[in-house]
């Protein structure tokens, strides 16, 4: 995942007056899954988050929110506390409490995406044997760096010559020691 894509995925609007936040396009619903509205866009005149609020009381129009959105989205939207004053909407980093981006939380999000892409994080899509293997690896009483090394080895994440070649680096992929075999992760560990 590239940096800008990662940043876009983790930025969320903190709702002030709702005038700058688009209902169907922007990240604005704070939760663990997608930060956007999960249902399909509804036909109608609603485009801005401010249109979901009562302008006089500065509260959510509960009836409208429940009518427009699926129940799980409506529930999350109604949990968002609105400012009593009409303040500006703010962009914040969702994965830190204070809203400021940190390399640590960005890295954590990127790794989460990698694991999701590899289907290792979702038990329903992985084979039972493979899942049990990784449950045992992660539960093993060994240092964390050994577990991470095993995961990188299995997912072709080691900086072997063959992996560098696969990533279009200007190397030939053969082992520097013997000059004959392709230097894969297995070969590097076994030899």
Short mmCIF file of C-alpha atoms in Angstrom, two decimals:
data_model
loop_
_atom_site.label_atom_id
_atom_site.label_comp_id
_atom_site.label_asym_id
_atom_site.label_seq_id
_atom_site.Cartn_x
_atom_site.Cartn_y
_atom_site.Cartn_z
CA UNK A 1 0.00 0.00 0.00
CA UNK A 2 1.41 3.39 -0.94
CA UNK A 3 1.73 6.25 1.54
CA UNK A 4 -0.96 8.55 0.16
CA UNK A 5 -3.48 5.71 -0.08
CA UNK A 6 -2.70 4.74 3.50
CA UNK A 7 -3.10 8.32 4.67
CA UNK A 8 -6.46 8.63 2.90
CA UNK A 9 -7.62 5.41 4.51
CA UNK A 10 -6.79 6.61 8.03
CA UNK A 11 -7.96 10.22 7.86
CA UNK A 12 -11.39 10.93 9.28
CA UNK A 13 -13.50 14.04 9.52
CA UNK A 14 -14.39 15.07 13.06
CA UNK A 15 -17.78 16.64 12.69
CA UNK A 16 -18.21 20.27 13.65
CA UNK A 17 -20.90 21.98 11.57
CA UNK A 18 -20.87 19.22 8.91
CA UNK A 19 -20.69 21.69 6.02
CA UNK A 20 -17.40 20.38 4.59
CA UNK A 21 -18.08 16.65 4.88
CA UNK A 22 -19.77 14.71 2.10
CA UNK A 23 -22.06 11.98 3.41
CA UNK A 24 -21.36 9.35 0.77
CA UNK A 25 -17.73 10.06 -0.14
CA UNK A 26 -15.78 11.04 2.97
CA UNK A 27 -14.52 9.11 5.99
CA UNK A 28 -16.53 10.42 8.92
CA UNK A 29 -17.99 7.52 10.90
CA UNK A 30 -15.59 6.53 13.73
CA UNK A 31 -15.53 2.74 14.06
CA UNK A 32 -13.15 -0.18 13.58
CA UNK A 33 -14.33 -1.15 10.10
CA UNK A 34 -14.78 1.21 7.15
CA UNK A 35 -15.01 4.86 8.15
CA UNK A 36 -17.45 5.57 5.33
CA UNK A 37 -21.16 4.91 5.06
CA UNK A 38 -21.45 1.21 4.24
CA UNK A 39 -24.76 1.23 2.40
CA UNK A 40 -25.23 2.22 -1.22
CA UNK A 41 -25.80 5.89 -1.95
CA UNK A 42 -29.46 6.76 -1.76
CA UNK A 43 -31.17 8.94 -4.29
CA UNK A 44 -32.22 12.23 -2.85
CA UNK A 45 -31.10 15.66 -1.94
CA UNK A 46 -28.74 14.70 0.87
CA UNK A 47 -25.09 15.37 0.15
CA UNK A 48 -23.57 17.07 3.20
CA UNK A 49 -23.45 15.88 6.81
CA UNK A 50 -24.87 19.25 7.89
CA UNK A 51 -28.15 18.25 6.23
CA UNK A 52 -28.54 15.46 8.81
CA UNK A 53 -28.56 17.91 11.74
CA UNK A 54 -31.20 20.16 13.22
CA UNK A 55 -29.71 23.62 12.75
CA UNK A 56 -31.47 25.09 15.80
CA UNK A 57 -30.77 22.40 18.42
CA UNK A 58 -27.39 21.29 16.96
CA UNK A 59 -28.40 17.62 17.32
CA UNK A 60 -28.79 14.79 14.85
CA UNK A 61 -32.17 14.53 13.16
CA UNK A 62 -32.72 11.00 14.48
CA UNK A 63 -35.72 10.22 12.29
CA UNK A 64 -33.91 11.29 9.14
CA UNK A 65 -30.71 9.41 10.02
CA UNK A 66 -32.65 6.21 10.75
CA UNK A 67 -34.65 6.60 7.54
CA UNK A 68 -31.67 7.23 5.21
CA UNK A 69 -29.07 4.78 6.54
CA UNK A 70 -28.89 1.08 7.34
CA UNK A 71 -29.39 0.35 11.04
CA UNK A 72 -25.70 -0.29 11.78
CA UNK A 73 -24.65 2.99 10.10
CA UNK A 74 -27.43 4.97 11.78
CA UNK A 75 -26.42 3.61 15.19
CA UNK A 76 -22.79 4.70 14.69
CA UNK A 77 -23.77 8.12 13.32
CA UNK A 78 -26.03 8.84 16.28
CA UNK A 79 -23.13 8.04 18.65
CA UNK A 80 -21.11 10.95 17.22
CA UNK A 81 -21.28 13.82 19.68
CA UNK A 82 -21.95 17.18 18.10
CA UNK A 83 -20.50 20.45 19.32
CA UNK A 84 -22.97 22.88 20.84
CA UNK A 85 -21.21 25.65 18.93
CA UNK A 86 -21.05 25.69 15.16
CA UNK A 87 -17.35 24.84 14.81
CA UNK A 88 -15.48 23.85 11.65
CA UNK A 89 -15.08 20.22 10.64
CA UNK A 90 -11.56 18.90 11.31
CA UNK A 91 -9.49 16.25 9.59
CA UNK A 92 -7.86 13.89 12.08
CA UNK A 93 -5.95 10.60 12.08
CA UNK A 94 -8.46 7.98 13.19
CA UNK A 95 -5.93 5.51 14.59
CA UNK A 96 -4.56 7.79 17.33
CA UNK A 97 -6.69 9.16 20.17
CA UNK A 98 -5.28 12.67 19.80
CA UNK A 99 -5.90 12.63 16.05
CA UNK A 100 -2.28 13.18 14.99
CA UNK A 101 -0.62 10.78 12.55
CA UNK A 102 2.22 8.68 13.92
CA UNK A 103 4.52 6.36 12.03
CA UNK A 104 3.67 3.60 14.50
CA UNK A 105 -0.08 3.74 13.86
CA UNK A 106 0.47 4.15 10.11
CA UNK A 107 2.69 1.07 10.09
CA UNK A 108 0.11 -0.85 12.12
CA UNK A 109 -2.61 0.06 9.61
CA UNK A 110 -0.39 -0.90 6.67
CA UNK A 111 0.41 -4.29 8.22
CA UNK A 112 -3.27 -4.86 8.93
CA UNK A 113 -4.00 -4.22 5.25
CA UNK A 114 -1.25 -6.62 4.16
CA UNK A 115 -2.64 -9.34 6.40
CA UNK A 116 -6.17 -8.76 5.14
CA UNK A 117 -4.98 -8.90 1.53
CA UNK A 118 -3.23 -12.19 2.22
CA UNK A 119 -6.43 -13.55 3.80
CA UNK A 120 -4.50 -14.47 6.92
CA UNK A 121 -6.63 -12.32 9.15
CA UNK A 122 -9.97 -13.79 8.15
CA UNK A 123 -10.56 -17.30 9.41
CA UNK A 124 -13.48 -17.97 7.07
CA UNK A 125 -11.41 -17.59 3.93
CA UNK A 126 -8.31 -19.52 4.98
CA UNK A 127 -7.82 -23.25 5.05
CA UNK A 128 -8.16 -24.80 8.50
CA UNK A 129 -4.73 -26.41 8.47
CA UNK A 130 -2.99 -23.19 7.52
CA UNK A 131 -4.92 -21.25 10.14
CA UNK A 132 -4.03 -23.76 12.88
CA UNK A 133 -0.38 -23.58 11.85
CA UNK A 134 -0.31 -19.81 12.24
CA UNK A 135 -2.24 -19.88 15.50
CA UNK A 136 0.45 -22.23 16.83
CA UNK A 137 3.29 -20.11 15.43
CA UNK A 138 1.97 -16.91 17.00
CA UNK A 139 1.32 -18.69 20.33
CA UNK A 140 4.75 -20.37 20.45
CA UNK A 141 6.96 -19.50 23.45
CA UNK A 142 9.72 -17.97 21.32
CA UNK A 143 10.87 -14.35 20.91
CA UNK A 144 8.64 -12.12 18.75
CA UNK A 145 11.44 -11.63 16.23
CA UNK A 146 11.43 -15.38 15.49
CA UNK A 147 7.67 -15.34 14.88
CA UNK A 148 8.01 -12.33 12.59
CA UNK A 149 10.90 -14.00 10.75
CA UNK A 150 8.77 -17.13 10.17
CA UNK A 151 5.90 -15.01 8.88
CA UNK A 152 8.21 -13.06 6.56
CA UNK A 153 9.76 -16.28 5.31
CA UNK A 154 6.35 -17.80 4.54
CA UNK A 155 5.04 -14.65 2.86
CA UNK A 156 8.17 -13.98 0.75
CA UNK A 157 8.97 -10.91 2.81
CA UNK A 158 12.68 -11.57 3.31
CA UNK A 159 15.18 -9.52 1.32
CA UNK A 160 16.46 -12.48 -0.69
CA UNK A 161 17.89 -11.97 -4.17
CA UNK A 162 14.88 -13.66 -5.79
CA UNK A 163 12.40 -11.48 -3.87
CA UNK A 164 14.36 -8.39 -4.87
CA UNK A 165 14.20 -9.52 -8.49
CA UNK A 166 10.44 -10.15 -8.15
CA UNK A 167 10.10 -6.55 -6.95
CA UNK A 168 11.79 -5.37 -10.14
CA UNK A 169 15.10 -4.44 -8.55
CA UNK A 170 18.11 -4.73 -10.79
CA UNK A 171 19.50 -8.03 -9.50
CA UNK A 172 19.66 -11.43 -11.16
CA UNK A 173 18.10 -13.49 -8.34
CA UNK A 174 20.89 -16.04 -7.94
CA UNK A 175 22.68 -16.74 -4.69
CA UNK A 176 25.81 -14.62 -4.21
CA UNK A 177 27.58 -17.45 -2.39
CA UNK A 178 27.18 -20.30 -4.87
CA UNK A 179 26.20 -18.33 -7.97
CA UNK A 180 24.02 -21.21 -9.22
CA UNK A 181 20.72 -21.54 -7.34
CA UNK A 182 17.94 -18.98 -7.09
CA UNK A 183 18.14 -17.39 -3.65
CA UNK A 184 14.59 -17.93 -2.35
CA UNK A 185 13.64 -17.71 1.31
CA UNK A 186 13.70 -21.48 1.67
CA UNK A 187 17.08 -21.74 -0.05
CA UNK A 188 18.59 -19.00 2.13
CA UNK A 189 17.45 -20.72 5.33
CA UNK A 190 18.22 -24.29 4.23
CA UNK A 191 21.72 -23.67 2.90
#
